[in-house]
Amino acid sequence: MILPAPGVGVTFYSGAPAANPEVLALCDFACIHAPAGRQVPALARDARAAGCSRLWLAVPGNYLVGLGHRSGVHALEAEGRRLARAALEIGAEVLEVNGEGRSDGAASRSDWSPEDPTETKELGTFAAAVLGAARDELRGHALLSWTSHDLPGFGLPWGAILGRVDLHSPQHCPAQKGRTVGQRELQARVRWSRLRWEPLVERGIVHADFQPWEARWSPYFQAHGHAPGALVWGLSCAPVVRLWACPGSWDAAVALEALRAARKLRSAVGYDFATLHESGKPVDDVGYHYGAVKRWQAQAGLVVDGIVGPLTMKSLST
Amino acid sequence: MSARGLTLQVARDVAHARAATMGYELVEPGDPRQQIVAACVASCVKAWSYQDVLQRVSVTLPGSGGAVDALSLLPEVGPALSLIARVWGDGRTQVYYSPAAWNDALELATTEAHEEGHVEQIAKAARAPLGTLRWVAGYLGSPELRVGGAEGPSYAQGMAVQVVLGGISPADAAARARRALESYALDDEGRVLADAVVSLAQRSLEPGGGPYGGTARGVLRELAARGVEVPEPWR
């Protein structure tokens, strides 16, 4: 199994990473979210010039469904190879396909949200074509990832998709307009997501490594609508984590505070261990992991409850 | 409308089989311990009368270790509850089924999924140092933990049985769960968390959502193995 080096990343959507130097300075890697076109090399050059050497290329992938309908699997294979070459051209360590459906989870013929088993099967053919070709073209020089919503869209052909990628970055997205999501609610969302994967894992459709807290899980969190403590927890719950999306869907004050605190925490105590981590550390009361937040709290002489409250945030900001 | 093949006897057989598999003590209505437990619970939850609890509330009690120590700290009722766990049990977690659950097939299957959720939570907590002590203390002391770490996930498991076997709509199952959770002395944060967990379960149970893991799936599979009609994704 080959995985990316641990790190915290930020997705830059509709904007140049280099235009956000303060954010870039807090990232281990920058994820450029853009169609694989001529602007990508320029964005990559600028990010590198600004000091960020590790890049991901994330391409919006809904158009691939339309391409499959119009032109068939050979066109998708060609497109998969083209996407891979775009990632290799900029030296990206990961090529990610963003195959999400509508944000309300409703089915549509023009994206990755199937209406029925027939469409699921068809999307499986499309995914196999584009991801298989991309993987062949990458030849191990870059990894392949998939991202989409964490809860709806479970009618997706997950076997065809996750059988061909190295990483899965589910978008754990509880934030809604008008209220702030706390850590326990974000945790509940991620735990629920794990429950949703279990039947697919039991049936052998998806490898267990793609479940939350396992090796191929790379959680993806909203950098808005959360309490900073919730994001600090999120950014410390896995080796490779990411926030979206700067500058559009982005609460700068919360995101920067969380990024600074999470970097300090991760540099001191790392990130959450999986249940059976070779360290032999005990699992926590959730049963899935031994939390980095708790290790930080223990080290800082705080009450060890795993919640990034005001005192823990203060300890991470000094 | 309940699923074909779901009889009271089948539901009771499944409850006994699951208790043996999961290693908890199933306490049927009529056991003398139940009256003591009901009295203790009624004195802790002011919204419930003794008769309400005795007839309608099923209860899971941790059976050993630090959890029992934590129970003993409860004002007034702690000594009685810890005595039951220490002296009248064999160290296993105890699940007390209410008559209302024990005498209705769908209600029993729903309650199995719910209470077994607590059995799993206690077993997981026990894997950490002082884990059960902390779990019980959290349950008793923090509405957020009571909802997020215990009752919310358990009600989500019961919702699955109600929808899959009972033909109840996900929205109605969610509304029932929200009403039930209100009786757990929630504060504002606990209420937000309860709503979030129930909403996640509701969305998952709506068409296209697909099954989710946990004790409900175990109960449904066991029922299917005994001839109850369970939709394929949940078997």
Coordinates of C-alpha atoms in Angstrom, one line a residue:
Chain A
M1 CA 0.0 0.0 0.0
I2 CA 1.4 3.4 -1.0
L3 CA -0.1 6.5 0.7
P4 CA 0.8 10.2 0.6
A5 CA 3.0 11.5 3.4
P6 CA 0.9 12.8 6.4
G7 CA -0.1 16.4 6.2
V8 CA -2.7 19.1 6.3
G9 CA -4.0 20.5 3.0
V10 CA -6.3 23.2 1.8
T11 CA -8.2 23.1 -1.5
F12 CA -8.0 26.3 -3.5
Y13 CA -11.2 26.7 -5.5
S14 CA -11.5 29.3 -8.2
G15 CA -8.5 31.0 -6.9
A16 CA -4.7 30.9 -7.0
P17 CA -3.0 29.4 -4.0
A18 CA -0.3 32.0 -4.2
A19 CA -2.9 34.7 -3.6
N20 CA -3.4 33.4 -0.1
P21 CA 0.1 33.2 1.3
E22 CA -1.0 33.1 4.9
V23 CA -3.1 30.0 4.2
L24 CA -0.4 28.5 2.0
A25 CA 2.1 28.9 4.8
L26 CA -0.1 26.8 7.1
C27 CA -0.5 23.9 4.6
D28 CA 1.7 20.9 4.0
F29 CA 0.1 20.6 0.6
A30 CA -2.1 22.7 -1.6
C31 CA -4.9 21.1 -3.6
I32 CA -5.7 22.9 -6.9
H33 CA -9.3 22.4 -7.7
A34 CA -9.7 23.2 -11.4
P35 CA -10.5 21.6 -14.7
A36 CA -7.4 20.1 -16.2
G37 CA -6.7 23.0 -18.6
R38 CA -4.1 25.5 -19.4
Q39 CA -4.4 27.4 -16.2
V40 CA -3.3 24.5 -14.0
P41 CA 0.5 24.7 -14.7
A42 CA 0.5 28.4 -14.0
L43 CA -1.4 27.9 -10.7
A44 CA 1.1 25.1 -9.8
R45 CA 4.1 27.3 -10.6
D46 CA 2.8 30.1 -8.5
A47 CA 2.1 27.8 -5.5
R48 CA 5.6 26.4 -5.7
A49 CA 7.1 29.9 -6.1
A50 CA 5.2 30.8 -2.9
G51 CA 6.9 27.9 -1.1
C52 CA 4.4 25.1 -1.3
S53 CA 6.2 22.1 -2.9
R54 CA 3.4 19.5 -2.4
L55 CA 0.5 19.7 -4.8
W56 CA -2.7 17.8 -5.5
L57 CA -4.8 18.3 -8.6
A58 CA -8.5 17.9 -8.0
V59 CA -10.7 18.0 -11.1
P60 CA -14.5 18.5 -10.9
G61 CA -15.8 15.3 -12.3
N62 CA -19.5 15.6 -13.0
Y63 CA -18.9 16.4 -16.7
L64 CA -17.4 12.9 -17.1
V65 CA -21.0 11.5 -16.7
G66 CA -22.2 13.6 -19.7
L67 CA -19.1 12.6 -21.6
G68 CA -19.8 9.0 -21.0
H69 CA -23.4 9.4 -22.2
R70 CA -22.5 11.3 -25.3
S71 CA -19.3 9.6 -26.4
G72 CA -18.9 6.3 -24.5
V73 CA -16.2 4.6 -22.5
H74 CA -13.4 5.1 -25.0
A75 CA -13.8 8.8 -24.7
L76 CA -13.7 8.4 -20.9
E77 CA -10.6 6.4 -21.1
A78 CA -8.9 9.1 -23.2
E79 CA -10.1 11.7 -20.7
G80 CA -8.8 9.7 -17.8
R81 CA -5.3 9.6 -19.4
R82 CA -5.5 13.3 -20.1
L83 CA -6.3 14.1 -16.5
A84 CA -3.4 11.9 -15.4
R85 CA -1.0 13.7 -17.7
A86 CA -2.2 17.0 -16.3
A87 CA -1.4 15.8 -12.8
L88 CA 2.0 14.5 -13.8
E89 CA 2.9 17.6 -15.7
I90 CA 2.7 19.7 -12.5
G91 CA 4.3 17.0 -10.3
A92 CA 1.1 16.5 -8.3
E93 CA 1.3 13.8 -5.7
V94 CA -2.4 13.0 -6.0
L95 CA -4.9 13.3 -8.8
E96 CA -8.4 13.5 -7.4
V97 CA -11.7 13.2 -9.2
N98 CA -14.6 15.1 -7.5
G99 CA -17.5 12.9 -8.4
E100 CA -20.3 14.5 -6.3
G101 CA -23.9 14.7 -7.1
R102 CA -26.2 17.6 -6.3
S103 CA -25.6 19.0 -2.9
D104 CA -29.1 18.1 -1.8
G105 CA -28.5 14.5 -2.7
A106 CA -31.2 14.3 -5.4
A107 CA -30.6 12.0 -8.3
S108 CA -29.7 13.4 -11.7
R109 CA -28.7 11.9 -15.0
S110 CA -25.9 14.4 -15.4
D111 CA -23.8 13.7 -12.4
W112 CA -22.7 11.0 -10.0
S113 CA -26.0 10.5 -8.2
P114 CA -27.8 7.5 -9.7
E115 CA -31.5 7.2 -9.7
D116 CA -31.7 3.4 -9.9
P117 CA -29.6 0.2 -10.1
T118 CA -29.4 0.5 -13.9
E119 CA -27.8 3.9 -13.7
T120 CA -25.6 2.7 -10.9
K121 CA -24.3 0.0 -13.2
E122 CA -23.8 2.5 -16.0
L123 CA -21.9 4.8 -13.7
G124 CA -19.8 1.9 -12.6
T125 CA -18.7 1.4 -16.3
F126 CA -17.9 5.1 -16.6
A127 CA -15.9 5.1 -13.3
A128 CA -14.0 2.0 -14.3
A129 CA -13.1 3.6 -17.6
V130 CA -11.9 6.9 -16.4
L131 CA -10.2 5.8 -13.2
G132 CA -8.7 2.7 -14.7
A133 CA -7.1 4.7 -17.6
A134 CA -6.0 7.5 -15.2
R135 CA -4.4 4.9 -12.9
D136 CA -2.6 3.2 -15.8
E137 CA -1.3 6.6 -17.1
L138 CA -0.1 7.7 -13.6
R139 CA 2.1 4.5 -13.4
G140 CA 2.6 5.0 -9.7
H141 CA 4.1 8.5 -10.1
A142 CA 1.1 10.0 -8.5
L143 CA -1.8 8.5 -6.4
L144 CA -5.4 8.5 -7.4
S145 CA -8.2 9.8 -5.1
W146 CA -12.0 10.1 -5.2
T147 CA -14.1 12.6 -3.3
S148 CA -17.8 13.0 -3.0
H149 CA -20.4 13.5 -0.3
D150 CA -20.1 11.3 2.8
L151 CA -23.7 10.3 3.2
P152 CA -26.0 10.7 0.2
G153 CA -25.0 9.0 -3.0
F154 CA -24.4 5.6 -1.5
G155 CA -26.1 4.3 -4.6
L156 CA -22.8 5.1 -6.3
P157 CA -20.9 2.1 -7.8
W158 CA -18.5 2.1 -4.9
G159 CA -16.8 -1.1 -5.8
A160 CA -15.9 0.2 -9.3
I161 CA -14.7 3.5 -7.8
L162 CA -12.8 2.6 -4.7
G163 CA -11.4 -0.6 -6.3
R164 CA -9.4 1.7 -8.5
V165 CA -8.2 4.5 -6.2
D166 CA -5.6 4.8 -3.5
L167 CA -7.5 7.2 -1.3
H168 CA -11.1 8.3 -0.5
S169 CA -11.8 11.8 0.7
P170 CA -15.4 11.9 1.8
Q171 CA -16.7 15.4 2.3
H172 CA -17.9 15.3 5.9
C173 CA -20.1 18.4 5.7
P174 CA -22.6 19.0 8.6
A175 CA -22.3 22.8 8.4
Q176 CA -25.5 24.7 7.3
K177 CA -26.3 28.3 7.0
G178 CA -27.0 30.1 10.2
R179 CA -25.5 27.9 12.8
T180 CA -22.2 26.7 14.1
V181 CA -21.3 23.1 14.2
G182 CA -19.4 21.9 17.3
Q183 CA -16.9 19.1 17.7
R184 CA -19.4 16.5 19.0
E185 CA -21.7 17.0 16.1
L186 CA -18.8 16.8 13.6
Q187 CA -17.7 13.6 15.3
A188 CA -21.2 12.2 15.2
R189 CA -21.2 12.8 11.5
V190 CA -18.0 11.0 10.9
R191 CA -19.0 8.1 13.1
W192 CA -22.2 7.8 11.3
S193 CA -20.4 7.8 8.0
R194 CA -18.4 4.8 9.3
L195 CA -21.6 3.0 10.1
R196 CA -22.8 3.6 6.6
W197 CA -19.7 2.0 5.2
E198 CA -19.9 -1.2 7.3
P199 CA -22.4 -3.1 5.2
L200 CA -20.4 -2.4 2.0
V201 CA -17.3 -3.6 3.7
E202 CA -19.0 -6.7 5.1
R203 CA -20.2 -7.6 1.6
G204 CA -16.7 -7.2 0.2
I205 CA -17.8 -4.3 -2.1
V206 CA -15.4 -1.9 -0.5
H207 CA -12.1 -2.6 1.2
A208 CA -12.1 -1.9 5.0
D209 CA -9.2 0.5 4.6
F210 CA -11.6 3.1 3.1
Q211 CA -13.7 3.4 6.3
P212 CA -13.2 6.4 8.6
W213 CA -10.1 6.0 10.8
E214 CA -8.6 3.5 8.4
A215 CA -5.6 3.9 6.2
R216 CA -7.1 5.0 2.9
W217 CA -9.5 7.5 4.5
S218 CA -8.5 11.1 4.0
P219 CA -11.3 13.2 5.5
Y220 CA -12.3 16.5 3.9
F221 CA -13.9 19.2 6.1
Q222 CA -15.7 22.5 5.5
A223 CA -13.7 25.5 6.6
H224 CA -16.9 27.4 7.4
G225 CA -19.8 26.9 9.7
H226 CA -17.7 25.1 12.4
A227 CA -16.4 26.1 15.8
P228 CA -12.6 26.3 15.5
G229 CA -12.3 23.4 18.0
A230 CA -14.3 21.2 15.8
L231 CA -11.9 21.8 12.9
V232 CA -8.9 21.3 15.1
W233 CA -10.3 17.8 16.0
G234 CA -11.0 17.2 12.3
L235 CA -7.5 18.2 11.2
S236 CA -6.0 15.8 13.8
C237 CA -8.1 12.8 13.2
A238 CA -6.2 11.3 10.3
P239 CA -2.7 11.3 8.7
V240 CA -3.9 13.2 5.6
V241 CA -6.6 15.7 6.1
R242 CA -7.9 18.7 4.1
L243 CA -10.1 21.8 4.3
W244 CA -12.2 23.2 1.5
A245 CA -12.3 25.7 -0.1
C246 CA -10.3 28.8 -0.2
P247 CA -11.3 31.5 -0.9
G248 CA -14.9 30.9 -1.8
S249 CA -16.3 28.5 0.9
W250 CA -14.1 29.8 3.6
D251 CA -14.4 31.5 6.9
A252 CA -10.9 32.9 7.1
A253 CA -10.8 33.6 10.8
V254 CA -12.0 30.1 11.8
A255 CA -9.9 28.3 9.3
L256 CA -6.7 30.1 10.1
E257 CA -7.2 29.7 13.8
A258 CA -7.9 26.0 13.3
L259 CA -5.0 25.4 11.0
R260 CA -2.5 27.1 13.3
A261 CA -3.8 25.1 16.3
A262 CA -3.9 21.8 14.4
R263 CA -0.4 22.2 13.1
K264 CA 0.9 22.8 16.7
L265 CA -1.1 19.8 17.9
R266 CA 0.1 17.5 15.1
S267 CA 3.7 18.5 15.4
A268 CA 3.6 17.7 19.1
V269 CA 1.5 14.5 19.3
G270 CA 0.7 13.5 15.7
Y271 CA -2.8 12.4 14.7
D272 CA -5.3 9.8 15.8
F273 CA -4.2 6.2 15.9
A274 CA -6.2 3.5 14.4
T275 CA -7.6 0.9 16.8
L276 CA -5.0 -1.6 16.2
H277 CA -2.1 0.7 15.8
E278 CA 1.2 -1.0 16.4
S279 CA 2.0 1.5 19.1
G280 CA -0.2 -0.6 21.4
K281 CA -2.0 2.6 22.6
P282 CA -5.4 1.9 24.1
V283 CA -8.4 2.8 22.1
D284 CA -10.5 5.6 23.6
D285 CA -14.1 5.5 24.7
V286 CA -15.3 5.7 21.1
G287 CA -13.6 2.4 20.4
Y288 CA -12.3 3.4 17.0
H289 CA -9.2 5.4 17.8
Y290 CA -6.9 6.9 20.3
G291 CA -7.3 10.6 19.9
A292 CA -4.5 13.0 19.3
V293 CA -6.5 15.7 21.1
K294 CA -6.4 13.6 24.3
R295 CA -2.7 13.0 24.0
W296 CA -2.2 16.8 23.6
Q297 CA -4.4 17.5 26.6
A298 CA -2.5 14.9 28.7
Q299 CA 0.8 16.5 27.7
A300 CA -0.5 20.0 28.4
G301 CA -1.8 19.0 31.8
L302 CA -5.4 19.7 30.9
V303 CA -8.5 17.6 31.6
V304 CA -8.4 14.8 29.2
D305 CA -11.8 14.7 27.6
G306 CA -10.9 14.8 23.9
I307 CA -12.9 18.0 23.4
V308 CA -11.1 21.1 22.0
G309 CA -12.8 23.7 24.2
P310 CA -11.6 27.1 25.2
L311 CA -8.7 25.9 27.5
T312 CA -7.4 23.5 24.9
M313 CA -7.6 26.1 22.2
K314 CA -5.8 28.5 24.5
S315 CA -3.0 25.9 25.1
L316 CA -2.6 25.5 21.4
S317 CA -2.4 29.2 20.7
T318 CA 0.4 30.0 23.1
Chain B
M1 CA -48.1 -3.1 9.4
S2 CA -45.3 -5.5 10.4
A3 CA -43.1 -7.6 8.3
R4 CA -44.3 -11.1 7.3
G5 CA -43.2 -13.8 9.7
L6 CA -42.5 -11.5 12.6
T7 CA -44.3 -13.1 15.5
L8 CA -43.8 -12.5 19.2
Q9 CA -42.2 -15.9 19.7
V10 CA -39.7 -15.3 16.9
A11 CA -38.8 -11.9 18.3
R12 CA -38.3 -13.4 21.8
D13 CA -36.2 -16.2 20.4
V14 CA -34.0 -13.7 18.6
A15 CA -33.7 -11.7 21.8
H16 CA -32.4 -14.8 23.7
A17 CA -30.1 -15.7 20.8
R18 CA -28.6 -12.2 20.6
A19 CA -28.1 -12.1 24.4
A20 CA -26.1 -15.3 24.2
T21 CA -24.1 -14.1 21.2
M22 CA -23.3 -10.7 22.7
G23 CA -22.8 -11.9 26.2
Y24 CA -25.4 -9.9 28.1
E25 CA -28.0 -11.1 30.6
L26 CA -31.5 -10.8 29.3
V27 CA -33.9 -10.1 32.2
E28 CA -37.5 -10.8 31.4
P29 CA -40.4 -8.8 32.9
G30 CA -41.4 -10.3 36.3
D31 CA -37.9 -10.7 37.6
P32 CA -37.9 -9.2 41.1
R33 CA -34.9 -7.0 40.2
Q34 CA -36.9 -5.1 37.7
Q35 CA -39.0 -3.5 40.3
I36 CA -36.0 -2.1 42.1
V37 CA -34.4 -0.9 38.8
A38 CA -37.7 0.7 37.8
A39 CA -37.9 2.5 41.2
C40 CA -34.4 3.8 40.8
V41 CA -34.9 5.0 37.3
A42 CA -38.2 6.7 38.2
S43 CA -36.6 8.5 41.0
C44 CA -33.8 9.8 38.6
V45 CA -36.1 10.8 35.8
K46 CA -38.7 13.1 37.2
A47 CA -40.8 12.9 34.0
W48 CA -41.5 9.2 34.5
S49 CA -43.6 7.6 37.2
Y50 CA -42.7 4.3 38.7
Q51 CA -45.5 2.6 36.9
D52 CA -44.5 4.2 33.6
V53 CA -41.0 2.8 34.0
L54 CA -42.1 -0.6 35.2
Q55 CA -44.4 -1.1 32.3
R56 CA -42.8 0.8 29.4
V57 CA -39.1 1.5 29.9
S58 CA -36.4 -1.1 29.1
V59 CA -33.1 -0.5 30.8
T60 CA -29.5 -1.6 30.3
L61 CA -27.2 -1.7 33.3
P62 CA -23.5 -2.3 33.1
G63 CA -22.6 -5.3 35.1
S64 CA -19.1 -5.0 36.4
G65 CA -16.0 -2.9 37.0
G66 CA -15.8 0.8 37.2
A67 CA -19.2 1.3 35.8
V68 CA -20.7 -0.2 38.9
D69 CA -18.6 2.1 41.0
A70 CA -19.9 5.0 39.0
L71 CA -23.5 3.8 39.5
S72 CA -22.9 3.6 43.2
L73 CA -22.2 7.3 43.3
L74 CA -25.7 8.2 42.1
P75 CA -27.5 10.1 44.9
E76 CA -30.2 8.0 46.6
V77 CA -30.5 5.2 44.1
G78 CA -26.8 4.4 43.6
P79 CA -26.4 1.8 46.3
A80 CA -29.4 -0.2 45.1
L81 CA -28.3 -0.2 41.5
S82 CA -24.7 -1.1 42.3
L83 CA -26.0 -3.8 44.6
I84 CA -28.1 -5.3 41.8
A85 CA -25.1 -5.3 39.5
R86 CA -22.7 -6.7 42.0
V87 CA -24.7 -9.2 44.0
W88 CA -27.6 -10.1 41.8
G89 CA -25.8 -10.4 38.5
D90 CA -22.9 -12.4 37.2
G91 CA -20.8 -9.5 35.9
R92 CA -22.4 -9.3 32.6
T93 CA -24.3 -6.3 31.3
Q94 CA -28.0 -6.7 32.1
V95 CA -30.8 -5.7 29.8
Y96 CA -34.2 -5.4 31.5
Y97 CA -37.0 -5.7 28.9
S98 CA -40.2 -3.9 29.9
P99 CA -43.6 -5.7 29.5
A100 CA -44.5 -3.3 26.8
A101 CA -41.5 -4.4 24.7
W102 CA -41.6 -8.0 25.7
N103 CA -45.2 -8.5 24.6
D104 CA -45.2 -6.8 21.2
A105 CA -43.1 -8.3 18.4
L106 CA -42.1 -5.1 16.6
E107 CA -41.6 -3.2 19.8
L108 CA -39.4 -6.0 21.1
A109 CA -37.2 -6.1 17.9
T110 CA -36.9 -2.3 18.1
T111 CA -36.0 -2.4 21.7
E112 CA -33.4 -5.2 21.1
A113 CA -31.6 -3.0 18.6
H114 CA -31.8 0.0 20.9
E115 CA -30.6 -1.7 24.1
E116 CA -28.0 -3.8 22.3
G117 CA -26.6 -0.4 21.2
H118 CA -26.0 0.3 24.8
V119 CA -24.5 -3.1 25.4
E120 CA -22.0 -2.4 22.5
Q121 CA -21.2 1.1 23.8
I122 CA -20.4 -0.3 27.3
A123 CA -18.3 -3.1 25.8
K124 CA -16.3 -0.6 23.7
A125 CA -15.9 1.7 26.7
A126 CA -14.5 -1.2 28.7
R127 CA -11.6 -1.5 26.3
A128 CA -10.0 1.7 27.7
P129 CA -8.6 2.2 31.2
L130 CA -11.5 3.3 33.4
G131 CA -13.6 3.3 30.3
T132 CA -16.9 2.1 31.7
L133 CA -16.5 4.4 34.7
R134 CA -16.0 7.3 32.3
W135 CA -18.9 6.2 30.1
V136 CA -21.3 5.9 33.0
A137 CA -20.1 9.2 34.5
G138 CA -20.5 10.9 31.1
Y139 CA -24.0 9.4 30.6
L140 CA -25.1 10.6 34.0
G141 CA -23.4 14.0 34.0
S142 CA -23.4 15.3 30.5
P143 CA -26.5 15.7 28.3
E144 CA -24.2 15.9 25.2
L145 CA -22.5 12.6 26.1
R146 CA -25.8 11.0 27.0
V147 CA -27.1 11.8 23.6
G148 CA -24.0 11.7 21.4
G149 CA -22.4 8.6 23.0
A150 CA -25.4 6.6 24.1
E151 CA -29.1 7.4 23.4
G152 CA -28.8 9.1 20.0
P153 CA -27.0 6.2 18.4
S154 CA -29.2 3.7 20.1
Y155 CA -32.4 5.4 19.0
A156 CA -30.9 5.5 15.5
Q157 CA -30.6 1.7 15.6
G158 CA -34.2 1.4 16.8
M159 CA -35.4 3.6 14.0
A160 CA -34.0 1.2 11.4
V161 CA -36.1 -1.7 12.8
Q162 CA -39.2 0.5 12.9
V163 CA -38.8 1.5 9.3
V164 CA -37.6 -1.8 7.8
L165 CA -40.0 -4.1 9.7
G166 CA -42.8 -1.8 10.8
G167 CA -43.4 0.1 7.6
I168 CA -43.1 3.3 9.5
S169 CA -41.9 6.3 7.5
P170 CA -38.4 7.6 8.2
A171 CA -39.9 10.9 9.1
D172 CA -42.3 9.4 11.6
A173 CA -39.5 7.2 13.1
A174 CA -37.4 10.3 13.5
A175 CA -40.2 12.3 15.1
R176 CA -40.7 9.4 17.6
A177 CA -37.0 9.3 18.4
R178 CA -36.9 13.1 18.9
R179 CA -39.8 13.0 21.3
A180 CA -38.3 10.1 23.2
L181 CA -34.9 11.9 23.4
E182 CA -36.6 14.9 25.0
S183 CA -37.1 12.9 28.1
Y184 CA -33.4 12.6 28.7
A185 CA -33.0 16.0 30.3
L186 CA -31.2 17.6 27.3
D187 CA -29.6 21.0 27.4
D188 CA -29.3 23.1 24.2
E189 CA -26.2 21.4 23.0
G190 CA -27.6 18.0 23.7
R191 CA -30.7 18.9 21.8
V192 CA -28.7 20.0 18.8
L193 CA -26.7 16.8 18.9
A194 CA -29.8 14.7 19.2
D195 CA -31.4 16.3 16.2
A196 CA -28.2 15.8 14.2
V197 CA -27.9 12.1 15.0
V198 CA -31.6 11.4 14.3
S199 CA -31.5 13.4 11.1
L200 CA -28.5 11.4 9.9
A201 CA -30.4 8.2 10.6
Q202 CA -33.5 9.6 8.9
R203 CA -31.6 10.5 5.8
S204 CA -30.0 7.1 5.7
L205 CA -33.4 5.4 5.9
E206 CA -35.0 7.4 3.1
P207 CA -35.1 5.9 -0.4
G208 CA -31.7 5.6 -1.9
G209 CA -30.0 5.8 1.5
G210 CA -29.0 2.2 2.0
P211 CA -28.4 0.2 5.1
Y212 CA -26.1 1.1 8.0
G213 CA -24.2 -0.9 10.4
G214 CA -24.8 -1.6 14.0
T215 CA -27.1 -3.6 16.2
A216 CA -30.2 -3.1 14.1
R217 CA -28.5 -5.0 11.3
G218 CA -27.6 -7.8 13.6
V219 CA -31.2 -8.1 14.9
L220 CA -32.7 -7.9 11.4
R221 CA -30.3 -10.6 10.1
E222 CA -31.2 -12.9 13.0
L223 CA -34.9 -12.4 12.3
A224 CA -34.3 -13.0 8.6
A225 CA -32.5 -16.3 9.5
R226 CA -35.7 -17.3 11.3
G227 CA -38.0 -16.6 8.3
V228 CA -39.0 -13.0 8.9
E229 CA -39.2 -11.0 5.6
V230 CA -36.4 -8.5 5.7
P231 CA -35.4 -6.5 2.7
E232 CA -32.2 -7.6 1.0
P233 CA -29.9 -4.8 1.9
W234 CA -30.5 -5.2 5.6
R235 CA -30.1 -9.0 5.7

